[in-house]
């Protein structure tokens, strides 16, 4: 896998961490920061870099001037280039798609564009995570209290159905949730948390979860893992899987699963479906179905309608995707 660092944080971290560690070791010589990279690109002009890009030119390291003309040669280790595009970069590196891990600190200019346009693996650097984690573990009991209040609101509606005329009074529970949410937000500062407000995630958090394969306070944290390490997100249950159903509902589901179905075909070609349960036979359980000929003609009409809709969709394929979703 090829690792690409496209951000100003590369210079800062390398200068502060790597160079200081070299000075602390006696007998070591100063190593220029460019030697840690196979390729350095400046003036990439993101997000244009992920679209048509600009002219790729080589930079003269002695004078800082740009060479005339478009650079078309092979990759020179330690060289510095200006401009270019993501396609030109893939050609120089000999890699594409999931073979590239892109590291950046901007959710739109770095992560979203590289993921949607090029399908690269993405690593979002969020420096605020250090403070976020520290406050989160100190105030996590407030988040648990909000979840308990949400469960109490659900209990108020548990025994109600569409025939119920009374509306439960949950204003006191809602006021408690607002009060705890405000207390939790103020713990993160005047602007609140970057990732959530109470029990709800922010829009930024949803973008991180969708487009960033990895995120951390610094990409230096990758040094704690071997290059063969496989990062895997924890599995999440869907709402119907995480819901706790009562015994009455589960017993009804088991009864429905035990029901048997019989299909009979009459002399005139009609199908008669009979549904029987172990507990009791359904009254008027015979449903007359249309003949196979009518079914085939109906399916043909639906198929023609699907083809028309597909043609309409194909006509609009050239439309550019919206830069921000959700």
mmCIF file of C-alpha atoms in Angstrom:
data_model
loop_
_atom_site.group_PDB
_atom_site.id
_atom_site.type_symbol
_atom_site.label_atom_id
_atom_site.label_comp_id
_atom_site.label_asym_id
_atom_site.label_seq_id
_atom_site.Cartn_x
_atom_site.Cartn_y
_atom_site.Cartn_z
ATOM 1 C CA UNK A 1 0.000 0.000 0.000
ATOM 2 C CA UNK A 2 1.171 3.504 -0.896
ATOM 3 C CA UNK A 3 0.770 6.165 1.796
ATOM 4 C CA UNK A 4 0.099 9.753 0.728
ATOM 5 C CA UNK A 5 0.259 12.678 3.159
ATOM 6 C CA UNK A 6 -1.365 15.760 1.618
ATOM 7 C CA UNK A 7 -1.409 18.336 4.364
ATOM 8 C CA UNK A 8 0.585 21.043 6.110
ATOM 9 C CA UNK A 9 0.689 18.845 9.215
ATOM 10 C CA UNK A 10 3.349 16.703 7.546
ATOM 11 C CA UNK A 11 5.987 19.412 7.904
ATOM 12 C CA UNK A 12 5.002 20.251 11.475
ATOM 13 C CA UNK A 13 4.960 16.703 12.808
ATOM 14 C CA UNK A 14 8.105 15.620 11.019
ATOM 15 C CA UNK A 15 9.973 18.694 12.203
ATOM 16 C CA UNK A 16 8.814 18.423 15.808
ATOM 17 C CA UNK A 17 8.894 14.660 16.281
ATOM 18 C CA UNK A 18 11.383 13.070 13.913
ATOM 19 C CA UNK A 19 14.012 15.788 13.896
ATOM 20 C CA UNK A 20 13.956 16.217 17.661
ATOM 21 C CA UNK A 21 14.379 12.470 18.100
ATOM 22 C CA UNK A 22 17.444 12.603 15.829
ATOM 23 C CA UNK A 23 19.048 15.381 17.868
ATOM 24 C CA UNK A 24 18.528 13.401 21.047
ATOM 25 C CA UNK A 25 20.652 10.556 19.692
ATOM 26 C CA UNK A 26 24.408 11.269 19.818
ATOM 27 C CA UNK A 27 26.385 10.706 16.649
ATOM 28 C CA UNK A 28 23.428 11.149 14.288
ATOM 29 C CA UNK A 29 23.476 13.628 11.422
ATOM 30 C CA UNK A 30 20.684 15.940 10.408
ATOM 31 C CA UNK A 31 18.431 14.391 7.741
ATOM 32 C CA UNK A 32 16.345 16.671 5.489
ATOM 33 C CA UNK A 33 12.595 16.151 5.786
ATOM 34 C CA UNK A 34 12.190 15.488 2.048
ATOM 35 C CA UNK A 35 14.223 12.293 2.403
ATOM 36 C CA UNK A 36 11.310 10.711 4.285
ATOM 37 C CA UNK A 37 9.109 10.923 1.172
ATOM 38 C CA UNK A 38 9.446 9.323 -2.249
ATOM 39 C CA UNK A 39 7.480 12.150 -3.815
ATOM 40 C CA UNK A 40 6.629 15.715 -2.793
ATOM 41 C CA UNK A 41 3.935 17.754 -4.569
ATOM 42 C CA UNK A 42 3.249 21.440 -3.904
ATOM 43 C CA UNK A 43 0.515 23.757 -5.223
ATOM 44 C CA UNK A 44 -1.849 20.843 -5.844
ATOM 45 C CA UNK A 45 -4.896 23.171 -5.731
ATOM 46 C CA UNK A 46 -7.324 20.777 -4.079
ATOM 47 C CA UNK A 47 -10.086 19.844 -4.783
ATOM 48 C CA UNK A 48 -9.218 20.588 -8.429
ATOM 49 C CA UNK A 49 -6.383 18.090 -7.989
ATOM 50 C CA UNK A 50 -8.936 15.244 -7.916
ATOM 51 C CA UNK A 51 -10.659 16.422 -11.107
ATOM 52 C CA UNK A 52 -8.907 17.777 -14.195
ATOM 53 C CA UNK A 53 -5.914 19.028 -12.203
ATOM 54 C CA UNK A 54 -3.210 21.349 -13.517
ATOM 55 C CA UNK A 55 0.062 21.003 -15.393
ATOM 56 C CA UNK A 56 2.608 18.821 -13.562
ATOM 57 C CA UNK A 57 6.014 20.512 -13.432
ATOM 58 C CA UNK A 58 9.246 19.684 -11.689
ATOM 59 C CA UNK A 59 10.673 22.155 -9.166
ATOM 60 C CA UNK A 60 14.332 23.157 -9.257
ATOM 61 C CA UNK A 61 15.507 22.551 -5.681
ATOM 62 C CA UNK A 62 18.402 25.003 -6.022
ATOM 63 C CA UNK A 63 16.489 28.027 -7.322
ATOM 64 C CA UNK A 64 12.883 27.123 -6.479
ATOM 65 C CA UNK A 65 11.801 27.861 -10.055
ATOM 66 C CA UNK A 66 9.579 25.574 -12.129
ATOM 67 C CA UNK A 67 10.886 23.715 -15.159
ATOM 68 C CA UNK A 68 9.260 24.653 -18.440
ATOM 69 C CA UNK A 69 6.809 22.164 -19.933
ATOM 70 C CA UNK A 70 4.761 19.240 -18.639
ATOM 71 C CA UNK A 71 6.715 16.619 -16.717
ATOM 72 C CA UNK A 72 6.321 13.176 -18.317
ATOM 73 C CA UNK A 73 9.316 11.279 -16.984
ATOM 74 C CA UNK A 74 9.591 8.612 -14.339
ATOM 75 C CA UNK A 75 9.392 9.172 -10.604
ATOM 76 C CA UNK A 76 12.579 10.589 -9.093
ATOM 77 C CA UNK A 77 12.958 9.855 -5.412
ATOM 78 C CA UNK A 78 13.405 13.045 -3.383
ATOM 79 C CA UNK A 79 12.162 15.297 -6.179
ATOM 80 C CA UNK A 80 9.578 18.041 -5.739
ATOM 81 C CA UNK A 81 6.781 18.614 -8.239
ATOM 82 C CA UNK A 82 4.187 21.356 -8.656
ATOM 83 C CA UNK A 83 0.552 20.938 -9.655
ATOM 84 C CA UNK A 84 -0.574 17.805 -11.418
ATOM 85 C CA UNK A 85 -3.630 15.672 -10.773
ATOM 86 C CA UNK A 86 -4.609 12.485 -9.010
ATOM 87 C CA UNK A 87 -4.349 10.585 -12.299
ATOM 88 C CA UNK A 88 -0.788 11.808 -12.838
ATOM 89 C CA UNK A 89 0.081 10.883 -9.263
ATOM 90 C CA UNK A 90 -1.249 7.345 -9.702
ATOM 91 C CA UNK A 91 0.832 6.967 -12.869
ATOM 92 C CA UNK A 92 3.994 8.117 -11.084
ATOM 93 C CA UNK A 93 3.424 5.801 -8.120
ATOM 94 C CA UNK A 94 2.144 2.853 -10.131
ATOM 95 C CA UNK A 95 -0.807 2.399 -7.764
ATOM 96 C CA UNK A 96 -4.521 3.170 -7.773
ATOM 97 C CA UNK A 97 -7.772 2.701 -5.858
ATOM 98 C CA UNK A 98 -7.557 0.813 -2.582
ATOM 99 C CA UNK A 99 -3.808 0.455 -2.938
ATOM 100 C CA UNK A 100 -3.465 4.083 -1.787
ATOM 101 C CA UNK A 101 -3.981 5.332 1.764
ATOM 102 C CA UNK A 102 -4.645 9.061 1.640
ATOM 103 C CA UNK A 103 -3.980 11.068 4.811
ATOM 104 C CA UNK A 104 -5.450 14.545 5.193
ATOM 105 C CA UNK A 105 -6.947 16.939 7.720
ATOM 106 C CA UNK A 106 -9.873 18.362 5.698
ATOM 107 C CA UNK A 107 -13.105 16.368 5.517
ATOM 108 C CA UNK A 108 -14.162 17.873 2.168
ATOM 109 C CA UNK A 109 -10.974 18.830 0.329
ATOM 110 C CA UNK A 110 -9.071 15.683 1.354
ATOM 111 C CA UNK A 111 -11.273 12.823 2.490
ATOM 112 C CA UNK A 112 -14.597 13.212 0.685
ATOM 113 C CA UNK A 113 -13.116 14.051 -2.704
ATOM 114 C CA UNK A 114 -10.457 11.322 -2.662
ATOM 115 C CA UNK A 115 -13.017 8.721 -1.560
ATOM 116 C CA UNK A 116 -15.826 9.567 -3.973
ATOM 117 C CA UNK A 117 -13.743 10.418 -7.040
ATOM 118 C CA UNK A 118 -10.826 7.997 -6.734
ATOM 119 C CA UNK A 119 -11.879 5.307 -4.280
ATOM 120 C CA UNK A 120 -8.732 5.680 -2.178
ATOM 121 C CA UNK A 121 -8.414 4.494 1.390
ATOM 122 C CA UNK A 122 -8.713 7.543 3.633
ATOM 123 C CA UNK A 123 -7.235 8.602 6.966
ATOM 124 C CA UNK A 124 -8.621 11.769 8.538
ATOM 125 C CA UNK A 125 -6.448 13.641 11.023
ATOM 126 C CA UNK A 126 -8.543 15.356 13.726
ATOM 127 C CA UNK A 127 -6.209 17.161 16.165
ATOM 128 C CA UNK A 128 -9.157 17.980 18.461
ATOM 129 C CA UNK A 129 -9.574 14.283 19.281
ATOM 130 C CA UNK A 130 -7.044 14.472 22.119
ATOM 131 C CA UNK A 131 -9.205 16.926 24.084
ATOM 132 C CA UNK A 132 -12.425 15.215 22.954
ATOM 133 C CA UNK A 133 -11.346 11.861 24.365
ATOM 134 C CA UNK A 134 -10.183 13.357 27.635
ATOM 135 C CA UNK A 135 -13.524 15.091 28.245
ATOM 136 C CA UNK A 136 -15.565 12.152 26.946
ATOM 137 C CA UNK A 137 -14.233 9.714 29.520
ATOM 138 C CA UNK A 138 -14.782 12.238 32.309
ATOM 139 C CA UNK A 139 -18.377 13.040 31.287
ATOM 140 C CA UNK A 140 -19.475 9.714 29.863
ATOM 141 C CA UNK A 141 -21.877 9.162 32.784
ATOM 142 C CA UNK A 142 -23.917 12.113 31.479
ATOM 143 C CA UNK A 143 -24.304 10.353 28.126
ATOM 144 C CA UNK A 144 -25.420 7.169 29.900
ATOM 145 C CA UNK A 145 -27.965 9.211 31.892
ATOM 146 C CA UNK A 146 -29.399 10.634 28.652
ATOM 147 C CA UNK A 147 -29.844 7.106 27.294
ATOM 148 C CA UNK A 148 -31.669 6.098 30.483
ATOM 149 C CA UNK A 149 -34.063 9.026 30.097
ATOM 150 C CA UNK A 150 -34.664 8.069 26.446
ATOM 151 C CA UNK A 151 -35.578 4.553 27.585
ATOM 152 C CA UNK A 152 -38.024 6.002 30.139
ATOM 153 C CA UNK A 153 -39.745 7.963 27.364
ATOM 154 C CA UNK A 154 -40.078 4.708 25.431
ATOM 155 C CA UNK A 155 -41.645 3.043 28.467
ATOM 156 C CA UNK A 156 -44.338 5.722 28.540
ATOM 157 C CA UNK A 157 -45.465 4.665 25.051
ATOM 158 C CA UNK A 158 -45.017 0.906 25.492
ATOM 159 C CA UNK A 159 -48.668 0.023 26.275
ATOM 160 C CA UNK A 160 -50.224 2.462 23.796
ATOM 161 C CA UNK A 161 -51.480 1.733 20.281
ATOM 162 C CA UNK A 162 -53.467 3.474 17.526
ATOM 163 C CA UNK A 163 -56.676 3.202 19.596
ATOM 164 C CA UNK A 164 -55.219 5.119 22.549
ATOM 165 C CA UNK A 165 -56.592 8.619 23.046
ATOM 166 C CA UNK A 166 -54.423 9.717 25.944
ATOM 167 C CA UNK A 167 -51.034 11.282 25.342
ATOM 168 C CA UNK A 168 -48.361 10.600 27.981
ATOM 169 C CA UNK A 169 -46.768 13.587 29.694
ATOM 170 C CA UNK A 170 -43.044 13.456 28.913
ATOM 171 C CA UNK A 171 -42.231 17.160 29.320
ATOM 172 C CA UNK A 172 -40.307 16.607 32.552
ATOM 173 C CA UNK A 173 -38.161 13.908 30.929
ATOM 174 C CA UNK A 174 -37.483 16.124 27.917
ATOM 175 C CA UNK A 175 -36.434 19.002 30.153
ATOM 176 C CA UNK A 176 -33.999 16.739 31.991
ATOM 177 C CA UNK A 177 -32.506 15.602 28.659
ATOM 178 C CA UNK A 178 -32.050 19.228 27.535
ATOM 179 C CA UNK A 179 -30.418 20.160 30.828
ATOM 180 C CA UNK A 180 -27.971 17.234 30.751
ATOM 181 C CA UNK A 181 -27.223 17.810 27.066
ATOM 182 C CA UNK A 182 -26.348 21.458 27.776
ATOM 183 C CA UNK A 183 -24.109 20.437 30.668
ATOM 184 C CA UNK A 184 -22.348 17.895 28.473
ATOM 185 C CA UNK A 185 -21.879 20.376 25.616
ATOM 186 C CA UNK A 186 -20.475 23.064 27.907
ATOM 187 C CA UNK A 187 -17.857 20.596 29.144
ATOM 188 C CA UNK A 188 -16.374 20.641 25.626
ATOM 189 C CA UNK A 189 -16.258 24.433 25.433
ATOM 190 C CA UNK A 190 -18.455 27.231 24.196
ATOM 191 C CA UNK A 191 -18.972 25.547 20.801
ATOM 192 C CA UNK A 192 -19.655 22.100 22.254
ATOM 193 C CA UNK A 193 -18.283 18.798 21.038
ATOM 194 C CA UNK A 194 -17.030 18.330 17.495
ATOM 195 C CA UNK A 195 -18.653 14.909 17.186
ATOM 196 C CA UNK A 196 -21.934 14.983 19.123
ATOM 197 C CA UNK A 197 -24.584 16.984 20.919
ATOM 198 C CA UNK A 198 -26.045 14.903 23.698
ATOM 199 C CA UNK A 199 -27.002 11.522 22.252
ATOM 200 C CA UNK A 200 -26.967 12.734 18.625
ATOM 201 C CA UNK A 201 -23.989 12.840 16.318
ATOM 202 C CA UNK A 202 -23.081 16.034 14.507
ATOM 203 C CA UNK A 203 -23.035 16.329 10.722
ATOM 204 C CA UNK A 204 -19.248 16.322 10.818
ATOM 205 C CA UNK A 205 -19.308 13.022 12.734
ATOM 206 C CA UNK A 206 -21.616 11.453 10.141
ATOM 207 C CA UNK A 207 -19.239 12.555 7.372
ATOM 208 C CA UNK A 208 -16.297 11.034 9.240
ATOM 209 C CA UNK A 209 -18.126 7.740 9.740
ATOM 210 C CA UNK A 210 -19.069 7.516 6.073
ATOM 211 C CA UNK A 211 -15.970 8.676 4.210
ATOM 212 C CA UNK A 212 -12.992 8.181 6.544
ATOM 213 C CA UNK A 213 -11.717 4.618 6.779
ATOM 214 C CA UNK A 214 -9.509 5.660 9.702
ATOM 215 C CA UNK A 215 -9.354 8.778 11.849
ATOM 216 C CA UNK A 216 -7.061 9.803 14.664
ATOM 217 C CA UNK A 217 -5.468 12.825 16.288
ATOM 218 C CA UNK A 218 -2.220 12.209 14.360
ATOM 219 C CA UNK A 219 -1.027 9.825 11.659
ATOM 220 C CA UNK A 220 2.062 9.209 13.800
ATOM 221 C CA UNK A 221 -0.189 6.776 15.702
ATOM 222 C CA UNK A 222 0.202 4.398 12.760
ATOM 223 C CA UNK A 223 3.745 3.674 13.980
ATOM 224 C CA UNK A 224 2.203 1.631 16.813
ATOM 225 C CA UNK A 225 0.854 -0.932 14.307
ATOM 226 C CA UNK A 226 2.641 -3.270 11.874
ATOM 227 C CA UNK A 227 2.212 -2.636 8.146
ATOM 228 C CA UNK A 228 0.280 -5.898 7.816
ATOM 229 C CA UNK A 229 -2.285 -4.846 10.446
ATOM 230 C CA UNK A 230 -5.942 -5.038 9.375
ATOM 231 C CA UNK A 231 -8.139 -2.297 10.831
ATOM 232 C CA UNK A 232 -11.756 -3.348 11.269
ATOM 233 C CA UNK A 233 -14.622 -1.233 12.583
ATOM 234 C CA UNK A 234 -16.802 -2.755 15.331
ATOM 235 C CA UNK A 235 -19.995 -4.322 14.023
ATOM 236 C CA UNK A 236 -23.212 -2.357 14.557
ATOM 237 C CA UNK A 237 -26.693 -3.806 14.967
ATOM 238 C CA UNK A 238 -29.582 -2.528 12.870
ATOM 239 C CA UNK A 239 -32.582 -1.045 14.737
ATOM 240 C CA UNK A 240 -34.702 -4.190 14.348
ATOM 241 C CA UNK A 241 -31.818 -6.288 15.723
ATOM 242 C CA UNK A 242 -31.126 -4.099 18.753
ATOM 243 C CA UNK A 243 -34.791 -3.708 19.757
ATOM 244 C CA UNK A 244 -35.946 -5.753 22.741
ATOM 245 C CA UNK A 245 -39.310 -7.337 21.962
ATOM 246 C CA UNK A 246 -41.754 -8.514 24.636
ATOM 247 C CA UNK A 247 -42.757 -12.145 25.076
ATOM 248 C CA UNK A 248 -46.228 -11.587 23.570
ATOM 249 C CA UNK A 249 -44.770 -10.342 20.289
ATOM 250 C CA UNK A 250 -42.228 -13.169 20.107
ATOM 251 C CA UNK A 251 -44.967 -15.762 20.720
ATOM 252 C CA UNK A 252 -47.026 -14.249 17.897
ATOM 253 C CA UNK A 253 -44.021 -14.410 15.561
ATOM 254 C CA UNK A 254 -43.520 -18.096 16.362
ATOM 255 C CA UNK A 255 -47.197 -18.757 15.665
ATOM 256 C CA UNK A 256 -46.963 -17.067 12.273
ATOM 257 C CA UNK A 257 -43.883 -19.098 11.400
ATOM 258 C CA UNK A 258 -45.748 -22.329 12.195
ATOM 259 C CA UNK A 259 -48.561 -21.515 9.770
ATOM 260 C CA UNK A 260 -48.880 -23.808 6.733
ATOM 261 C CA UNK A 261 -49.848 -22.852 3.200
ATOM 262 C CA UNK A 262 -51.591 -25.025 0.634
ATOM 263 C CA UNK A 263 -51.990 -24.158 -3.046
ATOM 264 C CA UNK A 264 -54.654 -25.779 -5.217
ATOM 265 C CA UNK A 265 -55.201 -25.299 -8.953
ATOM 266 C CA UNK A 266 -58.793 -25.504 -10.228
ATOM 267 C CA UNK A 267 -59.942 -26.766 -13.622
ATOM 268 C CA UNK A 268 -60.186 -23.239 -15.065
ATOM 269 C CA UNK A 269 -56.551 -22.452 -14.199
ATOM 270 C CA UNK A 270 -57.141 -20.353 -11.079
ATOM 271 C CA UNK A 271 -54.926 -20.767 -8.046
ATOM 272 C CA UNK A 272 -56.509 -21.074 -4.589
ATOM 273 C CA UNK A 273 -54.291 -20.381 -1.589
ATOM 274 C CA UNK A 274 -55.297 -21.787 1.786
ATOM 275 C CA UNK A 275 -53.464 -20.676 4.941
ATOM 276 C CA UNK A 276 -53.816 -22.784 8.076
ATOM 277 C CA UNK A 277 -52.367 -22.309 11.536
ATOM 278 C CA UNK A 278 -51.775 -24.901 14.227
ATOM 279 C CA UNK A 279 -54.029 -23.013 16.627
ATOM 280 C CA UNK A 280 -57.010 -22.396 14.375
ATOM 281 C CA UNK A 281 -57.992 -22.297 10.707
ATOM 282 C CA UNK A 282 -58.468 -18.873 9.264
ATOM 283 C CA UNK A 283 -61.996 -17.981 8.247
ATOM 284 C CA UNK A 284 -62.387 -17.259 4.547
ATOM 285 C CA UNK A 285 -58.776 -18.304 4.199
ATOM 286 C CA UNK A 286 -59.119 -18.962 0.484
ATOM 287 C CA UNK A 287 -57.761 -16.213 -1.688
ATOM 288 C CA UNK A 288 -58.429 -16.360 -5.399
ATOM 289 C CA UNK A 289 -55.365 -15.490 -7.412
ATOM 290 C CA UNK A 290 -55.317 -14.313 -11.049
ATOM 291 C CA UNK A 291 -54.468 -16.786 -13.747
ATOM 292 C CA UNK A 292 -50.961 -17.279 -14.981
ATOM 293 C CA UNK A 293 -51.857 -15.591 -18.248
ATOM 294 C CA UNK A 294 -52.969 -12.413 -16.466
ATOM 295 C CA UNK A 295 -49.917 -12.525 -14.250
ATOM 296 C CA UNK A 296 -47.581 -12.781 -17.233
ATOM 297 C CA UNK A 297 -49.233 -9.850 -18.983
ATOM 298 C CA UNK A 298 -49.031 -7.741 -15.831
ATOM 299 C CA UNK A 299 -45.358 -8.598 -15.396
ATOM 300 C CA UNK A 300 -44.699 -7.598 -18.991
ATOM 301 C CA UNK A 301 -46.284 -4.182 -18.385
ATOM 302 C CA UNK A 302 -44.188 -3.691 -15.264
ATOM 303 C CA UNK A 303 -41.089 -4.772 -17.183
ATOM 304 C CA UNK A 304 -41.808 -2.180 -19.891
ATOM 305 C CA UNK A 305 -42.256 0.497 -17.246
ATOM 306 C CA UNK A 306 -38.941 -0.477 -15.648
ATOM 307 C CA UNK A 307 -37.200 -0.188 -19.008
ATOM 308 C CA UNK A 308 -38.617 3.325 -19.488
ATOM 309 C CA UNK A 309 -37.412 4.374 -16.065
ATOM 310 C CA UNK A 310 -33.963 2.907 -16.753
ATOM 311 C CA UNK A 311 -33.738 4.940 -19.973
ATOM 312 C CA UNK A 312 -34.585 8.104 -18.036
ATOM 313 C CA UNK A 313 -31.902 7.329 -15.475
ATOM 314 C CA UNK A 314 -29.296 6.657 -18.150
ATOM 315 C CA UNK A 315 -30.003 10.037 -19.657
ATOM 316 C CA UNK A 316 -29.001 11.728 -16.406
ATOM 317 C CA UNK A 317 -25.818 9.844 -15.648
ATOM 318 C CA UNK A 318 -23.616 12.737 -16.659
ATOM 319 C CA UNK A 319 -24.922 14.878 -13.779
ATOM 320 C CA UNK A 320 -22.211 15.616 -11.229
ATOM 321 C CA UNK A 321 -22.712 14.327 -7.714
ATOM 322 C CA UNK A 322 -23.399 16.861 -4.963
ATOM 323 C CA UNK A 323 -20.236 17.680 -3.000
ATOM 324 C CA UNK A 324 -21.926 17.275 0.384
ATOM 325 C CA UNK A 325 -24.416 14.510 1.114
ATOM 326 C CA UNK A 326 -26.804 13.700 3.943
#
